[in-house]
Tab-separated table of C-alpha atoms and ligand atoms in Angstrom:
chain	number	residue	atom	x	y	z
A	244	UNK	CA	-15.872	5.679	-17.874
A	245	UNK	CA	-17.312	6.525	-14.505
A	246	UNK	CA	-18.655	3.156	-14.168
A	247	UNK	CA	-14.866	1.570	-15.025
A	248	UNK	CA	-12.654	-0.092	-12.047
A	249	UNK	CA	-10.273	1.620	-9.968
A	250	UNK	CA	-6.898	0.070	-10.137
A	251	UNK	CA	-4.546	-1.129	-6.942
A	252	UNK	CA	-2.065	-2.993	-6.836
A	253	UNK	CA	0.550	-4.027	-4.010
A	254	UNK	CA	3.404	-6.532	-3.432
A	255	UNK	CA	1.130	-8.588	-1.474
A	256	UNK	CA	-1.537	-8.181	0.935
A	257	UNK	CA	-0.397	-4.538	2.562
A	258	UNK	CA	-2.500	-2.996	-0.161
A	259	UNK	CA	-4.990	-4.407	1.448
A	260	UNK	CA	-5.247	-1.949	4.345
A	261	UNK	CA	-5.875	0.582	1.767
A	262	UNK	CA	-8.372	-0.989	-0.284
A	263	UNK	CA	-10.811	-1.262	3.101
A	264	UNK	CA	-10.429	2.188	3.278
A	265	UNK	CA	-11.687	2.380	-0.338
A	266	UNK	CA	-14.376	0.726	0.048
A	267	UNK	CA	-15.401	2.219	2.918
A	268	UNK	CA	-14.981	5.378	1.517
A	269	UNK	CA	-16.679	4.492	-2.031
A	270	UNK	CA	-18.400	2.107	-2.210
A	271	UNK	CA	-20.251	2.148	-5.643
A	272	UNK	CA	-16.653	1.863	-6.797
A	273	UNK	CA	-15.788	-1.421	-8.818
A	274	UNK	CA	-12.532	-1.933	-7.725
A	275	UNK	CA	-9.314	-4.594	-9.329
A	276	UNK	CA	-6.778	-5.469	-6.727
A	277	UNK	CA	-3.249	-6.913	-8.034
A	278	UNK	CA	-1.168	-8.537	-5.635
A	279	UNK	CA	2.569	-9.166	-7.113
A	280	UNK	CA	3.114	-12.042	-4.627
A	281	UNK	CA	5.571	-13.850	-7.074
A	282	UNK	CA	8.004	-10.693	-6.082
A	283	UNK	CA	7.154	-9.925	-2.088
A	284	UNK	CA	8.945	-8.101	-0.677
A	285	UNK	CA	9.255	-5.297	-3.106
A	286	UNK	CA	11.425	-3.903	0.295
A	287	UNK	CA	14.820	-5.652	-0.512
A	288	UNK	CA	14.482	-5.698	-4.201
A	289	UNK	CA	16.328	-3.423	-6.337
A	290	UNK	CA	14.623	0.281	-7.656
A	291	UNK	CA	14.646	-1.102	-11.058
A	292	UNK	CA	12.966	-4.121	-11.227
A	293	UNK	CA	10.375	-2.594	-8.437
A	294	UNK	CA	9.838	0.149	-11.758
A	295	UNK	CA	9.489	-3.000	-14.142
A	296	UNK	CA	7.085	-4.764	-12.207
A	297	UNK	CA	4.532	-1.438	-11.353
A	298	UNK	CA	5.092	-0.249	-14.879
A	299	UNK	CA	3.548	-3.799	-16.212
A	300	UNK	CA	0.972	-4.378	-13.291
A	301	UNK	CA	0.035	-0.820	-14.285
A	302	UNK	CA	-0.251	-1.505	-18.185
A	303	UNK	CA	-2.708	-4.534	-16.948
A	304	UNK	CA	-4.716	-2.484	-15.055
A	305	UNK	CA	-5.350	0.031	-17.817
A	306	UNK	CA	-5.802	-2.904	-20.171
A	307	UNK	CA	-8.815	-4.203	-17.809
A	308	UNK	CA	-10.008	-0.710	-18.420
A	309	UNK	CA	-9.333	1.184	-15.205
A	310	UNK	CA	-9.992	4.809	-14.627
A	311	UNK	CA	-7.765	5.326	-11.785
A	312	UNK	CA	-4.484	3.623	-9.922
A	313	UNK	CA	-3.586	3.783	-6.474
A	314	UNK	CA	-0.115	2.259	-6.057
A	315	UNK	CA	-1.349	0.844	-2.690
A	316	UNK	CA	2.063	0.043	-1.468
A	317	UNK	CA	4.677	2.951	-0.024
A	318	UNK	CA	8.025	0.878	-1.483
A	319	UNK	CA	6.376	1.086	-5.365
A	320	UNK	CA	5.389	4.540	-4.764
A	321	UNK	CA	8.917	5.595	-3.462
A	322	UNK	CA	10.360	4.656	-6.483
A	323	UNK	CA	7.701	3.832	-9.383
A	324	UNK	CA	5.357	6.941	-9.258
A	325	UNK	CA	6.957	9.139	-11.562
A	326	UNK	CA	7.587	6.668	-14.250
A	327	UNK	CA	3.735	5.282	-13.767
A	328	UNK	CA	2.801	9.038	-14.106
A	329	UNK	CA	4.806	9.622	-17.531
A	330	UNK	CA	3.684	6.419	-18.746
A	331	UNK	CA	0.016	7.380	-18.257
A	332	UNK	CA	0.311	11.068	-18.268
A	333	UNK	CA	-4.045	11.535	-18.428
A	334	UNK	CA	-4.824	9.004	-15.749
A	335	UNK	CA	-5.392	9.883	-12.120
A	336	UNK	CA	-2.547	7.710	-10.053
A	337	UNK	CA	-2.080	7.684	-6.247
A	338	UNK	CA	0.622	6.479	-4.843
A	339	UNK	CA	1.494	6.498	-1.250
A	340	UNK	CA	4.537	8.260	1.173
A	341	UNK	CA	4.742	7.545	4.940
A	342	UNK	CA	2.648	10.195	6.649
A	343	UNK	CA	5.632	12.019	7.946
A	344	UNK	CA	3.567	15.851	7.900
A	345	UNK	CA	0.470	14.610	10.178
A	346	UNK	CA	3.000	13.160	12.449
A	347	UNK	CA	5.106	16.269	12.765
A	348	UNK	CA	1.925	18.386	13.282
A	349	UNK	CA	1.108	15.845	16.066
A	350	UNK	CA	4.103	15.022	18.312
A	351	UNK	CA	4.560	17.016	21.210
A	352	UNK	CA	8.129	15.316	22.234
A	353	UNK	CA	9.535	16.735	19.080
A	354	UNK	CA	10.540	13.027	18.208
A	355	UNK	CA	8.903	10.794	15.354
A	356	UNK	CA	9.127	7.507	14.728
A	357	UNK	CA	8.595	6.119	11.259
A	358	UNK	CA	8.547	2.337	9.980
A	359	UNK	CA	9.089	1.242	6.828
A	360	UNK	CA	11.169	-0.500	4.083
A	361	UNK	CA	14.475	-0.120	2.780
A	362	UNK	CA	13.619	0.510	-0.456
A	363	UNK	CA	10.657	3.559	1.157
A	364	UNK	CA	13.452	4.911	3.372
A	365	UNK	CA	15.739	4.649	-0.074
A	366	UNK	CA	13.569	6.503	-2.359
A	367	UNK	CA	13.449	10.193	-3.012
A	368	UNK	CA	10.002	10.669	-2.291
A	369	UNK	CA	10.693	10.257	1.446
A	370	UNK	CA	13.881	11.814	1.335
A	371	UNK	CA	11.599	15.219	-0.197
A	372	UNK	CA	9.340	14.820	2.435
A	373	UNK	CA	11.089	15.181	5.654
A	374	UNK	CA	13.100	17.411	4.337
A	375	UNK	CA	9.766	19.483	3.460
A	376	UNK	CA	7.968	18.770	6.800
A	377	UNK	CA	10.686	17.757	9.166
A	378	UNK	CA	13.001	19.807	9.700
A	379	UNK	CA	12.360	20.501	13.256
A	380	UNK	CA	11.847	17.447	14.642
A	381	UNK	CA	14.071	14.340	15.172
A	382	UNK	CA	13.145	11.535	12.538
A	383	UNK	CA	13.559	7.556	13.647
A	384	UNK	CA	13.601	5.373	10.576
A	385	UNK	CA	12.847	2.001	11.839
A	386	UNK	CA	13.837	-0.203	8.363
A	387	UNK	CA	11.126	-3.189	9.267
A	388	UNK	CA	13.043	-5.867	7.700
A	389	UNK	CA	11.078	-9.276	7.641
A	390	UNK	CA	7.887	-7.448	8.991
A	391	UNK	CA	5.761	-7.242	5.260
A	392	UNK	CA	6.653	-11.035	5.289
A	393	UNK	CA	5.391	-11.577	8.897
A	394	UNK	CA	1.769	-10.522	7.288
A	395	UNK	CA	1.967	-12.431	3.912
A	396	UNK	CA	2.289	-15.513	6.398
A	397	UNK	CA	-0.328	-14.653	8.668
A	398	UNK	CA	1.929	-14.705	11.924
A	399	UNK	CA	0.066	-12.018	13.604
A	400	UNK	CA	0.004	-13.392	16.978
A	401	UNK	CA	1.810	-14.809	19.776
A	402	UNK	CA	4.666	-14.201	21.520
A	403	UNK	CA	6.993	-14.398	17.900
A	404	UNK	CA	5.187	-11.924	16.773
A	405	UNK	CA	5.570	-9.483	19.853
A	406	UNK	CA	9.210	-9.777	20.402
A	407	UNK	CA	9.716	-9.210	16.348
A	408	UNK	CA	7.560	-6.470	16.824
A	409	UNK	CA	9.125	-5.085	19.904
A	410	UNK	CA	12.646	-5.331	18.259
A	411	UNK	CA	11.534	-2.913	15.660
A	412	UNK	CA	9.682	-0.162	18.441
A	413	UNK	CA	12.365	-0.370	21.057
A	414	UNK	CA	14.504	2.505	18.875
A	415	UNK	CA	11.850	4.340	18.683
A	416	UNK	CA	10.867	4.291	22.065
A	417	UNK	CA	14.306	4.838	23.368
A	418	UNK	CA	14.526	7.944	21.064
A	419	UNK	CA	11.743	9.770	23.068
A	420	UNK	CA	9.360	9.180	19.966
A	421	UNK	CA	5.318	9.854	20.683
A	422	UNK	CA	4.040	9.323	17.608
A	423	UNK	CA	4.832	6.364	15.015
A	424	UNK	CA	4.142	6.390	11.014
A	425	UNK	CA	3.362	3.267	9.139
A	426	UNK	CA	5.148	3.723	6.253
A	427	UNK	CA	4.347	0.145	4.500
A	428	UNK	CA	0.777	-0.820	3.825
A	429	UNK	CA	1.504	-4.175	5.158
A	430	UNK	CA	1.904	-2.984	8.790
A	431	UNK	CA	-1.895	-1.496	9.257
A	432	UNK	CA	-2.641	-5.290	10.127
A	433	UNK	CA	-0.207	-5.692	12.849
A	434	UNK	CA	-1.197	-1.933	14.176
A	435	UNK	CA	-3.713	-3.682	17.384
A	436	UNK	CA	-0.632	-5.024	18.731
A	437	UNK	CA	1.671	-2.047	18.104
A	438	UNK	CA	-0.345	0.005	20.062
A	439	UNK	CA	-0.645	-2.419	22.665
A	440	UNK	CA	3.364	-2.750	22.904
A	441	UNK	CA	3.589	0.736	22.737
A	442	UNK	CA	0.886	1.959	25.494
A	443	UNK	CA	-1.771	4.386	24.905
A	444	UNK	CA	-0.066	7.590	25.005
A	445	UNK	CA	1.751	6.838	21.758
A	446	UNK	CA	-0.139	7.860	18.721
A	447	UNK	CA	0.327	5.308	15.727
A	448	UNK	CA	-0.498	6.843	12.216
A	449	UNK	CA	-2.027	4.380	9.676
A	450	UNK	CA	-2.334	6.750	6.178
A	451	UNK	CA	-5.088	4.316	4.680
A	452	UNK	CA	-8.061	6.346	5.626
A	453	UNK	CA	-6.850	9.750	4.736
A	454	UNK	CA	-5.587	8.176	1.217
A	455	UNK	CA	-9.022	7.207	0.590
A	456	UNK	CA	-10.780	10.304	0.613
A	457	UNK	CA	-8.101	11.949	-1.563
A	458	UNK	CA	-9.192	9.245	-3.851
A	459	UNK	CA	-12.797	10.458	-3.329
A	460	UNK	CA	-11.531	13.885	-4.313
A	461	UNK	CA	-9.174	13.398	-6.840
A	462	UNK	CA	-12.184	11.060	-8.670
A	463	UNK	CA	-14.653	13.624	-8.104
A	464	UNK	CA	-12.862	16.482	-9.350
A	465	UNK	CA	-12.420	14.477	-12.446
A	466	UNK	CA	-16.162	13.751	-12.815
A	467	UNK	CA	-14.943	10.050	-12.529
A	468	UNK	CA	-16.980	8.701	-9.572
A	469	UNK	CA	-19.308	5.848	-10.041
A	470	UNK	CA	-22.642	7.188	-10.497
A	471	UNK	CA	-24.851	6.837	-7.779
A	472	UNK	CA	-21.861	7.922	-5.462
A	473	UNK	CA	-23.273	11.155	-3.819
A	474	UNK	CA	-26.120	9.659	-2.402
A	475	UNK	CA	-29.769	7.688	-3.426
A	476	UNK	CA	-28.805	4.604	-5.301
A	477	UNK	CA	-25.670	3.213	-5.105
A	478	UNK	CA	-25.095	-0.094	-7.578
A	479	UNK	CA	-23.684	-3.321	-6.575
A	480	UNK	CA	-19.764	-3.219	-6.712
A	481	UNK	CA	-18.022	-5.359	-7.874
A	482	UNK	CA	-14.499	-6.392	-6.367
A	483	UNK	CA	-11.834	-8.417	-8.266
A	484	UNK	CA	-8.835	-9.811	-7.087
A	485	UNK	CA	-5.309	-11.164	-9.104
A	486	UNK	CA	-2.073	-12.416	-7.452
A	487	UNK	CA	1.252	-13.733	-9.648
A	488	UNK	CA	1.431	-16.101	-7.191
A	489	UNK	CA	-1.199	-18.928	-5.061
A	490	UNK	CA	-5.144	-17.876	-5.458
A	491	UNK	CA	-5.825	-20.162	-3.048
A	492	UNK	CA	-3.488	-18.788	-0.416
A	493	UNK	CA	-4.612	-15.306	-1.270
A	494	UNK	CA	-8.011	-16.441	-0.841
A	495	UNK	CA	-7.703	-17.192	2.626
A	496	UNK	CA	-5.600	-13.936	3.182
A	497	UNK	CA	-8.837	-11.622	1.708
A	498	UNK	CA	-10.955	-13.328	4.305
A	499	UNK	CA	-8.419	-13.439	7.216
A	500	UNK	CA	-7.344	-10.204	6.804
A	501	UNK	CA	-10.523	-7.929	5.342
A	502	UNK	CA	-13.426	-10.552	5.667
A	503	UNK	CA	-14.143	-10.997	2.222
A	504	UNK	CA	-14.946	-14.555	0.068
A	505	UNK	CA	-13.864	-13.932	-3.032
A	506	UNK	CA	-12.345	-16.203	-5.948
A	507	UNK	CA	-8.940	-14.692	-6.870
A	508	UNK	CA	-7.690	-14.885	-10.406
A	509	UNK	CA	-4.061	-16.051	-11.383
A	510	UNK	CA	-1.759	-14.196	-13.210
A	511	UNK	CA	1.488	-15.183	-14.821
A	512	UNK	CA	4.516	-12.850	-15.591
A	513	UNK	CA	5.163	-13.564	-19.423
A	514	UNK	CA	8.311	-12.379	-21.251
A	515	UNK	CA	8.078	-9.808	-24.043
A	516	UNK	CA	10.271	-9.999	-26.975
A	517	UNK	CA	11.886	-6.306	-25.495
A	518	UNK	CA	12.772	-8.537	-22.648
A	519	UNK	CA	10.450	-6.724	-20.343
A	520	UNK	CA	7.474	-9.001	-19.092
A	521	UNK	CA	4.220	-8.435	-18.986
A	522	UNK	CA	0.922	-9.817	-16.890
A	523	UNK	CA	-1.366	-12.441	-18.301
A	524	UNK	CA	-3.704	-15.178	-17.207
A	525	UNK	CA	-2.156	-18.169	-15.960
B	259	DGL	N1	3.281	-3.060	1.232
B	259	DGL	C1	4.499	-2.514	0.798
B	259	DGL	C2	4.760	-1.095	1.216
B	259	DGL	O1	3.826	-0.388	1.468
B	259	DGL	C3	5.666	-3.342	0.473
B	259	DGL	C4	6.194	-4.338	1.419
B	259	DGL	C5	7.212	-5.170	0.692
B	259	DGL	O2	6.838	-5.817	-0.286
B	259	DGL	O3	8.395	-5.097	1.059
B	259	DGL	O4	5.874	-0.660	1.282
């Protein structure tokens, strides 16, 4: 079991940002990366069929025989987590919410800035945790519409890509706010020019690394960590990667975005006689 994957799965290529982190963090980890880019965004789409889709990607992942999930995308976590949790009520599963506590612990103008979708900003899990860790600062949600597709397309650069950008910080920096959360795993690869738009004296909060070593934790408390974790011998890992959309495109996102060659598998959504769906090979 030990030596099974560990499960992620995103909208697109946010998760992405997190997976890095895994991999930095473990990495005699096998790990199986689903990308639902049939359905990005997950932002504008409706809590319901955001549920469908993470409850099936999540049946796939257990099917392929994975010992953990990490629901590497804020917008499925805000509204997916606890249904994924019931569903598999024995299996460890992460999910994500915008790092609103490290950012209240950390502003000194008493203002925080957070960007994310409208489904995140929707969901209860964010609405529990400012109202757990922010009560005594002034929250600006910054809903980032069009942003998560800016990074499926690759538009990182350029002068589009700064006045999009700077659209979505002015608010933020007119409210006073020092500190910024990125509250949508997407947004980690646009976070060189945030902080150059925003100047060094504003502290932007990407949750990826901190999420990975409560994946270390979580996996070692369950005596689930690939052996050869704590030290001598680590074995080869072995990454996989699926989208319900173009291999070939996420191909050339893997090695734009984290470096890595890899041959991506297709996946098809297939309908189930319940009139859910379900994930198969194309
Ligand atoms: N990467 C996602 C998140 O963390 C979703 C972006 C989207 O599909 O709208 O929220």
């Amino acid at each position: 079991m030990s030596g099974a994957p560990i499960g992620l799965f995103d909208s697109g290529v946010g998760g992405l940002s997190i997976w890095r982190q895994v991999v930095h963090a473990l990495p005699a980890e096998s790990l199986l990366y689903v990308a639902d880019q049939a359905h990005v965004p997950y932002g504008n789409r409706s809590a319901t069929e955001i549920q469908a889709n993470s409850l099936a990607i999540a049946d796939y992942l257990v099917a392929e025989g994975c010992k953990a999930i990490v629901v590497a995308c804020n917008t499925a976590s805000a509204v997916a987590l606890e249904p994924l949790r019931q569903r598999f009520p024995k299996l460890p599963i992460l999910g994500l919410e915008p790092a609103v506590k490290p950012a209240v612990q950390l502003t000194r103008s008493g203002v925080v800035g957070v960007m994310a979708t409208p489904a995140t900003f929707q969901g209860q899990l964010y609405r529990a945790t400012v109202g757990r860790y922010a009560t005594a600062v002034q929250v600006v949600e910054q809903v980032c519409v069009g942003l998560a597709e800016l990074v499926e397309q690759g538009d990182l650069e350029g002068s589009d890509c700064d006045a999009r950008l700077m659209s979505y910080l002015q608010p933020m920096l007119a409210a006073g706010a020092d500190t910024i959360v990125l509250g949508c795993t997407h947004y980690p690869f646009v976070i060189e020019s945030i902080r150059r738009l925003v100047g060094p004296a504003m502290a932007v909060l990407d949750p990826a690394p901190a999420v990975a070593r409560h994946l270390a934790d979580v996996l070692e408390k369950a005596g689930l960590l690939a052996s050869g974790q704590q030290g001598a011998v680590a074995q080869p890992s072995r990454y996989r990667f699926a989208t319900t959309a173009d291999p070939s495109a996420f191909n050339r996102a893997l090695a734009r975005l984290v470096g890595v060659n890899s041959s991506c598998q297709a996946l098809i959504w297939m309908p189930r006689s319940d009139e859910s769906r379900c994930l198969g090979p194309a």
